[in-house]
Amino acid sequence: MSQRPKIPSWNVLGLLPAQLIMLLTLIIPVGIIILVSFSTRGPYGGFDYVFTTAPYKQILFNEGWSGELEFNPQYLIVVARTVILSLATTIICLALSFPVAYFISLQKTSAKMLLIYLVTLPFWVSMIVRVYSWIIILGNDGVIAKTLRALGLGENMGSLLFTDTAMLIGLVYSYIPLMILPVFASIEKLDPALVEASHDLYGSRLTTLRRVILPLCRPGMAAGAILVFVPCLGAVLEPVLLGGGKTMMMGNLIQLQFGAARNWPLGAAISIVLMCAVMIFLLWRGIQAMRKEGREEGA
Amino acid sequence: MTSNVRRYPGFGLFNLIFFVYLYLPIAVVVFYSFNANRIVSNWGGFSLHWYTTALSNAALVGAVKTSLFVATIATVLSTVVALMAALVLVRGRNVRFRRVSETVVNLPLLLPEIVVAVAVLILFSEVGLTNGLLKLTIAHTTFCIPFAFLPIRARLQGMDADLEEAARDLYASAWVAFRRVTLPLILPGVFAGAMLAFVISMDDFITSNLLNSGGATTLPVYIFSLIKQGVSPQLNAISTLIMIVSVVLATIAFLLQRRQ
């Protein structure tokens, strides 16, 4: 090896700026968030470093005036809504993206490129503009309400806006390109001969889909599920604009604590809960992926 | 026909409906932006009035300037930092803790953005930093790094390391080999990364909104304040203008990618 000319050995110092930035602006601050989540709320907002577990208790309980704890599910409902809506979004995105990605993969190269471009295009358009467009569609005097009224239907229909359904529509709309792309990539890798072989062996279309195509697309679906589920957990815009102020998700609950509610320790505690939820999900996916790798190497 | 076996009935129709769902909201906004009526959903004839109002709106122009300023600096900084990190992580030898280092560089992708926003908010309040533009630029640089990093890394991994070695064999210094051989070859990846970073920064709402103080309002935060005041035709005109810019950028990126 020593006779060979040196490959330019990139100085390890090149990593330093990126790591310093992450350390100073994220890793240490996350440590501070943990500290704040165990701190006492200051008299005028902010916080004092006096240890207490009150912020975490506050997520579950109301403290009565004599210090007794009374179970209050208001924040727990927000957490549950966040998880349920994120799961629902992920499942709907999965269900919608498979037929779309499959159909695109069957097209000729030029049509394929065009369709993939059309799928990604909305993603380049500002997120806030895309969410806003649903206000016009779902609003009280919106496109859907008007159409239904013109058809003589839905006279006494309540507003579609500011509901869980509206949030769900907005979330699916925002994140579906992130699901289609990895699913499409895994369908593209699929060997058509396998599908034909399944048919030659008298597998019906449905059987082929269920036993051959879908299992082979699982890696793409798993990747897409992470890309959709994680940002959904922390969504802020969709709940604020489409859910109104009352039906909150964790993201805007946190924002509220750092803004109008001025309860930083509680906001920090909810942030930590959210971060732990995401970490547990990612770890679980990571362990699954590693196990699968191990199994394939073993085989 | 072999291809027949692979087709499923109804997928074509399903796709048609899907693409309508994808583009209908955008079309509605563009359509109503030409509405002369002050009330958005009552059609009052064609008019460009709201575009002239939007373009002469000083607050809007200010927000665009803030966004462009922050996005430009954050893009340059994050791309340079990401390029350096990618070179070390892909090409470097005896790099210890490669896996961990990569996770650290991609950290903003692993945390929900609201947590990133809270982290920088608390950091700036502890340090006592009050300059709004500086706060935004630091925060944006941080979360843009992985978006710049991933395309550059992909391009570097796809590049043949022998080319660099050949340049070195011909007595090129490490710097010359990088500038004349490596950089031109990975330039599309660097460009893609920079563009992604720019779009992510321009589009950011969560962090910019939480940090919104000290007079630095970015475009999405300004649009949010307009939406809170209620739906208006001017808002539709602004949205349409933003969409035009986005579509142009996306098309350039698409065509560049296709050429490769």
XYZ file of C-alpha atoms in Angstrom:
559
model
C 0.000 0.000 0.000
C 2.762 2.436 0.834
C 4.094 2.476 -2.747
C 0.758 3.683 -4.063
C 0.343 7.439 -4.281
C -1.696 8.857 -1.518
C -5.397 9.190 -2.040
C -6.225 12.696 -1.000
C -7.044 12.049 2.601
C -9.706 14.522 3.529
C -8.812 16.086 6.762
C -11.098 14.941 9.525
C -11.263 18.585 10.603
C -13.781 19.076 7.796
C -16.408 17.436 9.950
C -15.846 19.925 12.730
C -18.045 22.827 11.543
C -21.097 20.613 11.022
C -20.658 18.910 14.354
C -19.969 22.128 16.219
C -23.124 23.695 14.780
C -25.211 20.674 15.786
C -23.639 20.591 19.238
C -24.148 24.284 19.940
C -27.550 24.815 18.363
C -29.227 21.460 18.968
C -27.580 18.990 21.319
C -26.815 21.416 24.148
C -30.159 23.265 23.716
C -32.046 19.955 23.911
C -30.230 19.424 27.197
C -31.442 22.863 28.289
C -35.009 21.907 27.282
C -34.754 18.918 29.623
C -33.543 21.240 32.408
C -36.354 23.701 31.750
C -38.917 20.890 31.796
C -37.875 20.231 35.412
C -37.858 23.911 36.357
C -40.323 26.159 38.091
C -42.361 28.566 36.076
C -41.226 32.144 36.597
C -43.636 34.750 37.909
C -43.693 36.655 34.607
C -43.325 33.764 32.176
C -39.924 32.273 31.552
C -38.549 29.917 34.218
C -36.332 29.615 37.303
C -33.918 26.743 37.753
C -35.637 25.293 40.836
C -36.130 21.560 40.500
C -39.700 20.311 40.264
C -41.580 17.607 38.394
C -44.675 19.804 38.268
C -44.572 20.393 34.466
C -44.843 16.652 33.809
C -47.577 16.250 36.430
C -49.354 19.141 34.782
C -49.674 17.115 31.587
C -51.888 14.643 33.436
C -53.269 16.470 36.451
C -54.728 19.744 37.571
C -53.386 20.996 40.846
C -56.195 22.078 43.149
C -55.807 25.113 45.386
C -54.837 22.965 48.382
C -52.276 21.049 46.360
C -54.346 17.930 45.665
C -53.956 16.420 42.207
C -57.012 15.991 40.097
C -56.845 13.970 36.892
C -57.383 16.178 33.893
C -57.301 14.582 30.471
C -57.173 17.821 28.437
C -53.514 17.450 27.437
C -53.736 13.685 27.204
C -56.504 14.139 24.639
C -54.164 16.332 22.585
C -51.439 13.681 22.757
C -53.904 10.951 21.772
C -55.296 13.060 18.929
C -51.779 13.706 17.656
C -50.879 10.017 17.625
C -54.203 8.907 16.112
C -54.194 11.566 13.385
C -50.557 10.815 12.522
C -51.283 7.099 12.303
C -54.403 7.723 10.211
C -52.460 10.029 7.895
C -49.740 7.430 7.455
C -52.257 4.672 6.689
C -54.245 6.792 4.226
C -51.036 7.889 2.511
C -49.959 4.242 2.242
C -53.297 3.200 0.763
C -53.357 6.069 -1.742
C -49.741 5.969 -2.773
C -49.513 2.332 -3.781
C -51.962 2.470 -6.729
C -50.502 5.806 -7.815
C -46.883 4.657 -7.640
C -47.725 1.336 -9.316
C -49.601 3.023 -12.146
C -46.734 5.473 -12.724
C -44.175 2.671 -12.826
C -46.086 1.003 -15.687
C -45.818 4.062 -17.947
C -43.220 4.728 -20.633
C -40.085 6.526 -19.462
C -41.108 10.007 -20.605
C -44.619 9.741 -19.141
C -43.113 8.328 -15.977
C -40.785 11.302 -15.584
C -43.650 13.704 -16.179
C -45.929 12.030 -13.619
C -43.197 11.926 -10.975
C -42.578 15.609 -11.668
C -46.291 16.269 -11.156
C -46.240 14.362 -7.861
C -43.273 16.315 -6.516
C -44.343 19.715 -7.837
C -46.830 20.550 -5.047
C -44.090 19.769 -2.583
C -42.037 22.668 -3.897
C -44.986 24.976 -3.408
C -44.936 26.687 -0.041
C -46.456 24.538 2.690
C -48.484 27.405 4.117
C -49.994 28.180 0.714
C -51.015 24.547 0.232
C -52.646 24.351 3.652
C -54.323 27.726 3.106
C -55.886 26.517 -0.141
C -57.932 24.019 1.860
C -59.473 26.859 3.877
C -60.990 28.176 0.644
C -62.234 24.706 -0.263
C -63.548 23.558 3.116
C -64.639 26.903 4.549
C -68.163 27.907 5.473
C -68.635 29.656 2.169
C -66.106 27.442 0.464
C -66.032 25.507 -2.766
C -67.475 22.281 -1.326
C -70.227 23.998 0.652
C -71.219 26.025 -2.423
C -71.271 23.009 -4.701
C -73.421 21.040 -2.289
C -75.788 23.970 -1.873
C -76.079 24.342 -5.637
C -77.043 20.683 -5.819
C -79.652 21.291 -3.156
C -77.769 19.235 -0.612
C -76.154 20.015 2.662
C -78.238 23.059 3.574
C -77.877 22.283 7.232
C -74.421 20.874 6.925
C -72.045 22.245 9.537
C -68.718 23.747 8.532
C -66.126 21.258 7.350
C -63.410 23.574 8.531
C -62.089 23.359 12.098
C -62.707 19.626 12.463
C -60.486 16.599 12.869
C -61.452 15.578 9.324
C -60.187 18.883 7.944
C -56.885 18.364 9.753
C -56.623 14.856 8.364
C -57.279 16.034 4.801
C -54.636 18.729 5.210
C -52.063 16.348 6.684
C -52.539 13.755 3.937
C -52.341 16.476 1.299
C -49.147 17.908 2.794
C -47.187 14.711 3.178
C -48.350 12.314 0.453
C -45.449 13.065 -1.961
C -43.085 11.838 0.775
C -44.859 8.476 0.665
C -45.247 8.117 -3.106
C -41.565 8.622 -3.903
C -40.075 5.782 -1.800
C -42.958 3.426 -2.696
C -42.388 4.237 -6.368
C -38.647 3.569 -5.974
C -39.291 0.117 -4.526
C -41.856 -0.764 -7.227
C -39.325 0.263 -9.868
C -36.852 -2.230 -8.426
C -39.428 -5.016 -8.630
C -38.562 -7.660 -11.209
C -41.552 -8.049 -13.613
C -40.548 -11.678 -14.127
C -41.644 -12.418 -10.571
C -45.130 -11.107 -11.309
C -45.316 -13.178 -14.482
C -44.041 -16.246 -12.666
C -46.805 -15.841 -10.119
C -49.377 -15.741 -12.927
C -47.848 -18.756 -14.653
C -48.345 -20.612 -11.410
C -52.053 -19.714 -11.544
C -51.859 -16.954 -8.970
C -54.781 -14.589 -9.514
C -54.150 -10.858 -9.783
C -55.176 -10.347 -6.189
C -52.977 -13.196 -4.952
C -50.033 -11.828 -6.916
C -50.615 -8.396 -5.447
C -50.923 -9.734 -1.926
C -48.228 -12.392 -1.968
C -45.627 -11.021 -4.403
C -45.883 -7.308 -5.122
C -46.813 -5.881 -1.726
C -44.234 -7.867 0.291
C -41.493 -6.765 -2.111
C -42.549 -3.127 -1.738
C -42.389 -3.225 2.019
C -38.999 -1.440 2.345
C -40.306 1.540 0.362
C -43.490 1.618 2.397
C -41.522 1.485 5.650
C -39.320 4.368 4.497
C -42.374 6.364 3.448
C -44.101 5.655 6.753
C -41.183 7.235 8.657
C -41.099 10.246 6.336
C -44.830 10.862 6.849
C -45.342 9.826 10.477
C -42.516 11.840 12.081
C -43.373 15.270 10.648
C -47.072 14.579 11.321
C -46.362 14.161 15.031
C -44.871 17.629 15.098
C -47.340 19.283 12.722
C -48.228 22.874 13.551
C -49.713 24.525 10.470
C -52.475 22.021 9.664
C -53.936 21.992 13.184
C -53.745 25.778 13.542
C -55.259 26.630 10.171
C -57.632 23.714 9.550
C -58.310 22.582 13.110
C -58.921 26.036 14.494
C -57.672 27.027 17.913
C -59.627 24.416 19.851
C -58.724 21.061 18.322
C -55.011 21.085 18.960
C -52.148 18.734 18.235
C -48.944 18.541 20.275
C -47.071 20.887 17.933
C -49.366 23.834 18.483
C -49.855 23.017 22.145
C -46.089 23.467 22.536
C -46.168 26.643 20.505
C -48.980 27.978 22.676
C -46.957 27.404 25.873
C -44.028 29.410 24.488
C -46.307 32.082 23.115
C -49.562 33.288 24.631
C -49.704 30.845 27.588
C -46.182 31.773 28.746
C -45.635 28.450 30.472
C -42.159 27.466 29.303
C -41.650 24.512 31.669
C -44.901 22.898 30.508
C -43.994 23.568 26.855
C -40.556 22.030 27.447
C -42.109 18.972 29.130
C -44.480 18.407 26.178
C -41.535 18.861 23.774
C -39.625 16.163 25.642
C -42.641 13.833 25.493
C -42.946 14.474 21.741
C -39.224 13.940 21.189
C -39.313 10.681 23.154
C -42.287 9.460 21.100
C -40.391 10.125 17.861
C -37.180 8.557 19.217
C -38.993 5.406 20.340
C -40.651 5.080 16.927
C -37.349 5.565 15.064
C -35.496 3.154 17.366
C -38.198 0.538 16.879
C -37.950 0.931 13.078
C -34.158 0.841 13.298
C -34.130 -2.360 15.330
C -36.587 -3.964 12.911
C -34.404 -3.017 9.947
C -31.296 -4.381 11.692
C -33.020 -7.661 12.531
C -34.093 -8.028 8.922
C -30.533 -7.378 7.745
C -29.287 -9.982 10.204
C -31.815 -12.518 8.959
C -30.827 -11.942 5.339
C -27.150 -12.279 6.139
C -27.866 -15.448 8.079
C -29.801 -16.983 5.213
C -49.538 -9.643 -23.680
C -47.168 -9.881 -20.794
C -47.791 -6.353 -19.664
C -51.496 -7.106 -19.309
C -50.785 -9.346 -16.381
C -49.229 -6.473 -14.515
C -52.107 -4.083 -15.003
C -54.897 -3.731 -12.527
C -58.324 -2.444 -13.524
C -59.341 0.889 -12.058
C -55.824 2.137 -11.351
C -56.040 4.603 -14.244
C -59.241 6.179 -12.953
C -57.859 6.173 -9.422
C -54.842 8.105 -10.663
C -56.956 10.615 -12.494
C -58.882 11.331 -9.302
C -55.651 11.484 -7.335
C -54.080 14.086 -9.591
C -57.249 16.153 -9.485
C -57.047 16.021 -5.666
C -53.402 17.061 -5.859
C -53.981 20.054 -8.132
C -57.529 21.199 -7.390
C -56.561 23.247 -4.294
C -53.798 24.994 -6.221
C -56.120 25.686 -9.135
C -58.769 27.141 -6.812
C -56.292 29.607 -5.302
C -55.043 30.716 -8.730
C -58.600 31.026 -10.059
C -59.846 33.196 -7.203
C -56.762 35.408 -7.308
C -58.238 36.965 -10.479
C -61.531 37.646 -8.760
C -62.506 41.326 -8.819
C -64.856 40.819 -5.882
C -63.569 41.556 -2.406
C -65.350 38.479 -1.069
C -63.227 35.564 -2.161
C -65.781 32.969 -3.159
C -68.197 35.298 -4.965
C -67.048 35.719 -8.532
C -67.139 39.347 -9.590
C -65.324 39.277 -12.895
C -61.707 39.093 -14.004
C -59.242 41.524 -12.512
C -55.538 41.942 -11.879
C -56.275 44.445 -9.149
C -55.101 42.179 -6.297
C -51.738 41.646 -7.918
C -51.044 45.377 -8.032
C -52.179 45.691 -4.406
C -49.925 42.809 -3.403
C -46.875 44.148 -5.196
C -47.269 47.586 -3.628
C -47.699 46.115 -0.138
C -44.653 47.317 1.786
C -45.016 44.731 4.578
C -45.062 41.933 2.008
C -41.990 43.260 0.200
C -40.211 43.554 3.548
C -41.073 39.956 4.440
C -39.822 38.744 1.044
C -36.557 40.625 1.602
C -36.120 39.095 5.069
C -36.813 35.610 3.710
C -34.426 36.025 0.785
C -31.684 37.407 3.030
C -31.973 34.587 5.570
C -32.368 31.869 2.931
C -29.376 33.051 0.891
C -26.974 33.150 3.836
C -28.320 29.912 5.327
C -28.003 28.187 1.932
C -24.389 29.251 1.393
C -23.320 28.379 4.943
C -25.161 25.058 5.149
C -23.976 23.939 1.701
C -20.316 24.676 2.468
C -20.511 22.963 5.860
C -22.417 19.992 4.402
C -19.939 19.644 1.525
C -17.017 19.502 3.948
C -18.786 16.963 6.118
C -19.756 14.818 3.121
C -16.183 14.777 1.784
C -14.877 13.568 5.125
C -17.626 11.018 5.676
C -17.542 9.503 2.174
C -13.893 9.884 1.166
C -12.067 10.187 4.458
C -10.045 7.247 5.724
C -9.788 6.146 9.318
C -12.737 8.282 10.262
C -13.792 7.082 13.648
C -17.444 6.985 14.694
C -18.584 7.402 11.092
C -22.112 6.202 11.847
C -22.529 8.475 14.849
C -21.042 11.446 12.987
C -23.516 10.981 10.167
C -26.412 10.820 12.592
C -25.219 14.050 14.208
C -25.085 15.825 10.832
C -28.623 14.600 10.069
C -29.941 15.373 13.543
C -32.435 18.067 12.449
C -34.205 15.418 10.342
C -34.609 13.092 13.301
C -36.223 15.647 15.583
C -39.710 17.041 15.035
C -39.238 20.585 13.792
C -41.133 22.106 16.704
C -38.515 20.597 19.059
C -35.733 22.156 16.970
C -37.599 25.466 17.173
C -37.997 25.242 20.958
C -34.306 24.323 21.306
C -33.055 27.387 19.438
C -35.643 29.625 21.134
C -34.431 28.607 24.599
C -30.795 28.812 23.484
C -31.162 32.377 22.204
C -33.024 33.455 25.313
C -30.311 31.960 27.556
C -27.490 33.524 25.542
C -29.372 36.812 25.365
C -29.309 37.115 21.592
C -31.925 39.622 20.440
C -31.092 40.356 16.799
C -33.993 38.769 14.900
C -32.163 38.333 11.591
C -29.151 36.748 13.252
C -31.356 34.332 15.209
C -33.198 33.285 12.052
C -30.004 32.845 10.066
C -28.388 30.641 12.725
C -31.509 28.490 13.137
C -32.056 28.122 9.377
C -28.424 27.191 8.773
C -28.748 24.426 11.352
C -31.827 22.739 9.930
C -30.742 23.220 6.289
C -27.501 21.255 6.763
C -28.972 17.742 6.331
C -30.976 18.831 3.276
C -27.772 20.057 1.647
C -25.797 17.079 2.939
C -27.882 14.181 1.597
C -27.771 14.990 -2.167
C -24.049 15.810 -1.961
C -23.321 12.552 -0.166
C -25.345 10.574 -2.728
C -23.431 12.167 -5.594
C -20.054 11.539 -3.919
C -20.930 7.908 -3.288
C -21.818 7.518 -6.971
C -18.514 9.024 -8.094
C -15.499 6.912 -8.957
C -12.725 7.504 -6.401
C -10.150 6.371 -8.983
C -10.510 9.668 -10.830
C -9.257 11.547 -7.803
C -6.476 9.038 -7.400
C -5.485 9.499 -11.044
C -5.284 13.256 -10.570
C -3.056 12.726 -7.554
C -0.879 10.314 -9.551
C -0.351 13.132 -12.010
C 1.026 15.281 -9.199
C -2.044 17.379 -8.569
C -2.125 18.709 -5.049
C -5.078 17.665 -2.887
C -6.639 21.075 -3.416
C -6.165 21.051 -7.192
C -7.535 17.499 -7.411
C -10.581 18.615 -5.479
C -11.166 21.790 -7.449
C -10.471 20.399 -10.928
C -11.743 16.822 -10.622
C -13.977 16.154 -7.636
C -15.905 19.407 -7.458
C -16.922 19.525 -11.159
C -18.106 15.921 -10.922
C -20.208 16.386 -7.807
C -21.442 19.857 -8.786
C -24.967 18.657 -9.698
C -25.257 17.163 -6.209
C -23.967 20.362 -4.615
C -26.421 22.374 -6.688
C -29.325 20.085 -5.794
C -28.395 20.285 -2.108
C -28.132 24.071 -2.189
C -31.469 24.373 -3.953
C -33.167 22.076 -1.469
C -31.675 24.056 1.426
C -32.897 27.299 -0.141
C -36.444 26.015 -0.620
C -36.578 24.549 2.895
C -35.411 27.852 4.348
C -37.838 29.953 2.285
C -40.676 27.629 3.235
C -39.985 27.348 6.942
C -42.834 28.390 9.180
C -42.537 26.594 12.532
C -39.105 27.866 13.602
C -39.445 31.325 12.088
C -42.816 31.795 13.763
C -41.568 30.776 17.205
C -38.527 33.059 16.859
C -40.638 35.863 15.427
C -39.454 38.876 17.364
C -36.954 41.645 16.905
C -38.715 42.758 13.740
C -37.657 39.886 11.497
C -40.797 38.525 9.845
C -40.298 35.996 7.073
C -42.675 35.494 4.166
C -44.492 32.406 5.541
C -44.917 34.093 8.941
C -46.333 37.187 7.232
C -48.711 35.053 5.145
C -49.805 33.301 8.334
C -50.696 36.645 9.899
C -52.729 37.495 6.775
C -54.592 34.170 6.925
C -55.402 34.852 10.572
C -57.062 38.094 9.471
C -59.247 36.124 7.105
C -59.307 34.866 3.552
C -58.779 37.671 1.034
C -58.224 37.936 -2.718
C -54.911 39.664 -2.097
C -53.785 36.571 -0.193
C -54.685 34.492 -3.250
C -52.647 36.769 -5.488
C -49.631 36.515 -3.161
C -50.016 32.730 -3.040
C -50.196 32.545 -6.827
C -47.011 34.584 -7.162
C -45.235 32.280 -4.713
C -46.476 29.253 -6.636
C -45.164 30.635 -9.928
C -41.702 31.080 -8.406
C -41.840 27.573 -6.869
C -42.904 25.966 -10.138
C -40.107 27.705 -12.047
C -37.537 26.527 -9.466
C -38.900 22.971 -9.443
C -38.874 22.829 -13.238
C -35.255 23.980 -13.411
C -34.297 21.307 -10.868
C -36.266 18.677 -12.790
C -34.678 19.546 -16.138
C -31.181 19.608 -14.647
C -31.739 16.179 -13.163
C -33.062 14.826 -16.431
C -30.035 15.949 -18.359
C -27.816 13.658 -16.329
